[in-house]
Coordinates of C-alpha atoms and ligand atoms in Angstrom, one line a residue:
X1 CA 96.2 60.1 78.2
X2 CA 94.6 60.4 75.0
X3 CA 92.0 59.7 72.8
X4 CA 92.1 57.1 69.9
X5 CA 90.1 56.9 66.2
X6 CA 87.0 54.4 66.4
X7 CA 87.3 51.3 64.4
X8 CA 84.6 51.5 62.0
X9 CA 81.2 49.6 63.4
X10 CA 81.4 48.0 59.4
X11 CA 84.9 46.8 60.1
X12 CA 83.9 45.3 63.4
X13 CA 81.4 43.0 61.4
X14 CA 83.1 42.2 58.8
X15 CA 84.9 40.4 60.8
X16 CA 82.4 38.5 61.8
X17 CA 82.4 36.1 58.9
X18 CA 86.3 35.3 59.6
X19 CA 85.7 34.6 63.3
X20 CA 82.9 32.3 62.7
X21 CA 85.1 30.2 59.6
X22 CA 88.1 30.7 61.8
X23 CA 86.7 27.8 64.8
X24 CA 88.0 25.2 63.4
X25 CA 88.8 23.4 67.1
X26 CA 86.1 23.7 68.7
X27 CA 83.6 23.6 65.6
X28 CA 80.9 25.0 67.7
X29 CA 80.3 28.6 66.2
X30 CA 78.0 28.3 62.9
X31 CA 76.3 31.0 60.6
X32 CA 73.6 31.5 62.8
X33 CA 75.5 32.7 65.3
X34 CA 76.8 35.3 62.9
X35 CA 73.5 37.4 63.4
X36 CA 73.9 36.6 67.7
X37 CA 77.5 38.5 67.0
X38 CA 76.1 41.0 64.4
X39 CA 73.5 42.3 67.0
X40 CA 76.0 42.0 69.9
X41 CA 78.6 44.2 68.1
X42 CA 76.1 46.7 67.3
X43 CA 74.6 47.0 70.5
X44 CA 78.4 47.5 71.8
X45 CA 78.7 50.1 69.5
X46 CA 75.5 51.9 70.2
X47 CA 76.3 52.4 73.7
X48 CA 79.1 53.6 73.5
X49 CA 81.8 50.4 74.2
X50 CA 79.5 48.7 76.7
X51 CA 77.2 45.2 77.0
X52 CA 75.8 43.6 80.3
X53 CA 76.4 40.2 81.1
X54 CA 73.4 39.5 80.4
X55 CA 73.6 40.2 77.0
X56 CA 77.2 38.5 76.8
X57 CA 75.6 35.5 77.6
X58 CA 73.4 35.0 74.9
X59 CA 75.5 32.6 73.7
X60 CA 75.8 29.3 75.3
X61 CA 79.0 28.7 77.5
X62 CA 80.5 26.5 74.7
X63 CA 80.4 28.8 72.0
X64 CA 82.1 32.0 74.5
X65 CA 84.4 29.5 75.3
X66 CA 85.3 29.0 72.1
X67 CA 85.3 32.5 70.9
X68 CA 87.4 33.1 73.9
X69 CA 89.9 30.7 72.3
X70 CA 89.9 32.4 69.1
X71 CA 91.6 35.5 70.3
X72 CA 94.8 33.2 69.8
X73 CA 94.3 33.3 66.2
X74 CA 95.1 37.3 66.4
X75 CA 98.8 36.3 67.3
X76 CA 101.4 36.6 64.2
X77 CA 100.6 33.9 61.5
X78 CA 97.2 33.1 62.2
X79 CA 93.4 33.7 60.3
X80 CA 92.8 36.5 62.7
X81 CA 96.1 38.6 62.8
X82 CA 95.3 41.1 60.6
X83 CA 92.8 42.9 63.0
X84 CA 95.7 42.8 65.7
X85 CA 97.6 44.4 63.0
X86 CA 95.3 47.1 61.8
X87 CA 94.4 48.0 65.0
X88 CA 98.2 48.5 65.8
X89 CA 98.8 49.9 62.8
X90 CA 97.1 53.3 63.8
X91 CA 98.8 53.5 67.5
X92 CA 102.1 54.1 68.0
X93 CA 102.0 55.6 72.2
X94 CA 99.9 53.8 74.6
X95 CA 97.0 56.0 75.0
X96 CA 96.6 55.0 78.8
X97 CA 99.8 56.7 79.8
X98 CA 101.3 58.3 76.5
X99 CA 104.7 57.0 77.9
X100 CA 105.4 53.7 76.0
X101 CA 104.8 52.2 72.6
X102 CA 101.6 50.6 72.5
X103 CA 102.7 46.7 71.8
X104 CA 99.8 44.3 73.5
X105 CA 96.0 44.5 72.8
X106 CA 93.9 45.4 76.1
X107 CA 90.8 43.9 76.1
X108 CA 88.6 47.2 77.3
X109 CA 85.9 44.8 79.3
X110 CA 87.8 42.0 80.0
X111 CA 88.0 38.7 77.7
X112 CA 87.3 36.3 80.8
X113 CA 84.3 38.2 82.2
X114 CA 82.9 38.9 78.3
X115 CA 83.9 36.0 76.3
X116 CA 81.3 36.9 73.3
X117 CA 83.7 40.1 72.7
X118 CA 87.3 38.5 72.6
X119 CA 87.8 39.6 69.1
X120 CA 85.6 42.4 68.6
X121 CA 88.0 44.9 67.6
X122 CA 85.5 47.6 69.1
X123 CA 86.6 46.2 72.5
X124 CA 90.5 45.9 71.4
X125 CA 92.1 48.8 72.3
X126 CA 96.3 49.0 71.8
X127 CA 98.7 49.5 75.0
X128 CA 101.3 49.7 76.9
X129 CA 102.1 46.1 78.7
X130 CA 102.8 48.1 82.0
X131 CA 99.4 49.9 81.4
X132 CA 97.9 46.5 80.2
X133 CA 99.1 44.5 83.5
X134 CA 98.3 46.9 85.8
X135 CA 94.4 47.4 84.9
X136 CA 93.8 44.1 85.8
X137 CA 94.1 45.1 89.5
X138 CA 91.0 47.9 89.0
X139 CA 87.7 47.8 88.6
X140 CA 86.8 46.5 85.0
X141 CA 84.3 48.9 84.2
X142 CA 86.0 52.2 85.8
X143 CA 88.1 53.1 82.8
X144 CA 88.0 55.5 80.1
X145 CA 87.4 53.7 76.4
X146 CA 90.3 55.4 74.5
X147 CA 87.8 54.7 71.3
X148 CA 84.0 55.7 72.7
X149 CA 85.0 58.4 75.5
X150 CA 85.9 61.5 73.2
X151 CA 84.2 63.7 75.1
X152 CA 87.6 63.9 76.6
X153 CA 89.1 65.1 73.8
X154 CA 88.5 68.7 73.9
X155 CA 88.5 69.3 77.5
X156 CA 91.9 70.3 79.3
X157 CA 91.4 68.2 82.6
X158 CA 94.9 67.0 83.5
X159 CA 96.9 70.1 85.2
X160 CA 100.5 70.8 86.3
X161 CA 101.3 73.1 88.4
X162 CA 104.9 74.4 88.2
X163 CA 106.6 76.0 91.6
X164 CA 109.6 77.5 92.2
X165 CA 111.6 78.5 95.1
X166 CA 112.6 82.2 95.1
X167 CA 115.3 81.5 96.8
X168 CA 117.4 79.5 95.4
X169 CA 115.3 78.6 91.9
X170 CA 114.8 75.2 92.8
X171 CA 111.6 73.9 90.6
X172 CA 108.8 71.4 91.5
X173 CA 105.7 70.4 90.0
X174 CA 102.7 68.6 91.0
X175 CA 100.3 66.8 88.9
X176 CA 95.8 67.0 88.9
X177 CA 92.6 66.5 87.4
X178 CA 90.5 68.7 87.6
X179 CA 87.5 67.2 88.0
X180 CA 84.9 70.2 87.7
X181 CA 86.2 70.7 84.3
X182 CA 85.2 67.2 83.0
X183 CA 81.7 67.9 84.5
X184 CA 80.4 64.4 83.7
X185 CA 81.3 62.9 87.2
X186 CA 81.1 59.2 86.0
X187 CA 83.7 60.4 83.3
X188 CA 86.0 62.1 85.9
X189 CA 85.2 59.0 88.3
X190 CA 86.5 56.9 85.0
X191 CA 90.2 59.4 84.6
X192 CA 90.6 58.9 88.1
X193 CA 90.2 55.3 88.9
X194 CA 92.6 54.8 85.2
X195 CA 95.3 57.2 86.3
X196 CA 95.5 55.8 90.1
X197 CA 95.3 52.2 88.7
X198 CA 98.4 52.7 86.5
X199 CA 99.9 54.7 88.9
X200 CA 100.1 57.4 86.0
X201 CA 101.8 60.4 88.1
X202 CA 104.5 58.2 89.6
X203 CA 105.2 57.1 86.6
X204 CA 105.3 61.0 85.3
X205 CA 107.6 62.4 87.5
X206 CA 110.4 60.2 85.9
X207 CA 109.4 61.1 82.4
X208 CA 109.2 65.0 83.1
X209 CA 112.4 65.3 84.7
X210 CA 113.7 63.3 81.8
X211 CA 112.1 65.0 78.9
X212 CA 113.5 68.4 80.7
X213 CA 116.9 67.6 81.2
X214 CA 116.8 66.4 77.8
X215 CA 115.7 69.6 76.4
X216 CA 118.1 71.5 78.9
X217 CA 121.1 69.5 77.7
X218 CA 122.0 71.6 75.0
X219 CA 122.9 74.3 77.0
X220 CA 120.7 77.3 77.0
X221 CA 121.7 80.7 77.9
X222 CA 119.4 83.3 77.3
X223 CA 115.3 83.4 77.6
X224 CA 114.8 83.8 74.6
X225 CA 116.8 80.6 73.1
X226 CA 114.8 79.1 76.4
X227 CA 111.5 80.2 74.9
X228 CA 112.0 79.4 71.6
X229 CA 112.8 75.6 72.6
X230 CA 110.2 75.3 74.9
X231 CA 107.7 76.4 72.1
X232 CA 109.3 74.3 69.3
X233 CA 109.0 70.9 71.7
X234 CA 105.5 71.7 72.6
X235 CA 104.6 72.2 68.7
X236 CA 106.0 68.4 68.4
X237 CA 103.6 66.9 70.4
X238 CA 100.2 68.5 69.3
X239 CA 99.0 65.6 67.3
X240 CA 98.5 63.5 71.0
X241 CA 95.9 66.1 71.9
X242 CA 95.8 68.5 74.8
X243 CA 95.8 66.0 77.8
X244 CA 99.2 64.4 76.7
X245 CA 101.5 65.0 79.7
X246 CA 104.2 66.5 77.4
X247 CA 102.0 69.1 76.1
X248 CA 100.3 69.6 79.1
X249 CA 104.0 70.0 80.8
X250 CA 105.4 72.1 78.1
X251 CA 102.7 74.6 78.1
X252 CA 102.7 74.9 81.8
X253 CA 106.5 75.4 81.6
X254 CA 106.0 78.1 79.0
X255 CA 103.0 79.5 80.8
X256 CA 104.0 79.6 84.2
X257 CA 106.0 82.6 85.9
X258 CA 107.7 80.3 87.9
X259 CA 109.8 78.8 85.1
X260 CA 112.7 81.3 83.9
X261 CA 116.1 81.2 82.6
X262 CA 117.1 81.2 86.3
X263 CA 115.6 77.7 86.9
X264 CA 116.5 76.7 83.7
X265 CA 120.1 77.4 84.6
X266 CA 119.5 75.8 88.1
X267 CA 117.6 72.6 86.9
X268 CA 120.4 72.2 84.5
X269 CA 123.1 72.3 87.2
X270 CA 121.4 70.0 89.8
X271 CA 120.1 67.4 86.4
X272 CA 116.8 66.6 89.0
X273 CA 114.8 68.3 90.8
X274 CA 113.1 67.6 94.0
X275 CA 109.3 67.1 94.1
X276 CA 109.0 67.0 98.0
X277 CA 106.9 63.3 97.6
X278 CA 104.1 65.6 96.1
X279 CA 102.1 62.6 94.0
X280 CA 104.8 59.8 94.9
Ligands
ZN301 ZN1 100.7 52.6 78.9

């Protein structure tokens, strides 16, 4: 999970003018609703990726109908594709799971219960279509906003926690929030809801057992060479932030006592470990 740049509030209205001359169906939407937008856009902004439906509905039915329809003209070849574009341009992992390439435009409150913001690219944030499809199923307004929610950025909330059987070296891991960290509870209410919603951990456990059999492939042998990977693949990651779950899994790796050239050695021979259903 991690934390995306703001389209500018300028950007957002400038596109104003293109949405209004791009309703050329419906012909409903006229300069004076131009201001209607302008003030809607700018009180999304200014609180921080949020309207009521009251406020959506300051437009007649027609005209959020009709800029409902418009978000078709952000597809490939159309008047409004380039904000799909620039918006994609800057994003290349989801940032609701960091797992997949973000490829499909999420609509952070959604386009059918607030019409008015279908192309406001404040509201258009660039994901997974795994992450995308399974939001539907939760509550629209218990999710983080990858552009207005940086609070997030610099606190390290999401947690592994690395075991290890003394026995026979047999490694398991189990992922958390922790919550008291966050400190805002409507925030941490927000990471929790997103990351049981798209059934983030799950999801996880594949992708840590893959990144670390990938990066136990090339067979290690000593603690050092194990450290000195371990290090370099965590360096390669630092641009998603410090919540991304490869970072986050790395460091824990690095950090924890539990992970040694033994289990390296053993996690290498059995290719998976087992995570006794912790999370599943
Ligand atoms: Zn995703």
């Amino acid at each position: 999970m991690w934390i995306l740049p703001k389209p500018l509030l300028d950007e957002a209205l400038a596109d104003i003018a293109n949405v209004i001359a791009a309703d050329t169906e419906a012909k409903v939407l006229g300069p004076t609703d131009s201001i209607t937008l302008n003030k809607l856009y700018r009180t999304y902004d200014h609180n921080s990726g949020t309207i009521t439906e009251v406020e959506d509905k300051t437009f007649s039915l027609t005209k959020r109908t009709a800029l409902y329809n418009l978000y078709d003209k952000t597809q490939l070849g159309q008047s409004l594709s380039y904000i799909r574009a620039e918006l994609m341009s800057v994003v290349d992992i989801c940032p609701m799971c960091g797992i997949m390439p973000s490829s499909q435009l999420d609509h952070l409150m959604p386009r059918k219960d607030y019409k008015s913001l279908s192309v406001c690219r404040l509201n258009l944030v660039p994901t997974c279509g795994v992450c995308n499809n399974k939001k539907r199923k939760g509550d629209p307004s218990g999710f983080v906003h990858a552009y207005y929610d940086h609070k997030l950025e610099n606190i390290p909330f999401f947690e592994i926690e690395i075991h290890s059987n003394p026995i026979n070296h047999r490694m398991s891991w189990k992922f958390s929030i922790n919550r008291a960290i966050i400190a805002d509870n409507a925030l941490a209410d927000k990471v929790e809801h997103q990351i049981s919603v798209i059934k983030l951990f799950r999801r996880l456990y594949k992708e840590t057992n893959t990144l670390l059999a990938d990066i136990l492939s090339s067979n290690i042998t000593s603690q050092h060479q194990l450290d000195t990977i371990l290090a370099y693949e965590y360096g390669k990651y630092e641009r998603y932030g410090m919540n991304d779950w490869r970072r986050v899994f790395l460091k824990s790796l690095i950090d924890s006592p539990c992970f040694s050239i033994a289990e390296a050695k053993e996690y290498a021979l059995k290719i998976r470990p087992i995570n006794g259903g912790v999370n599943a």
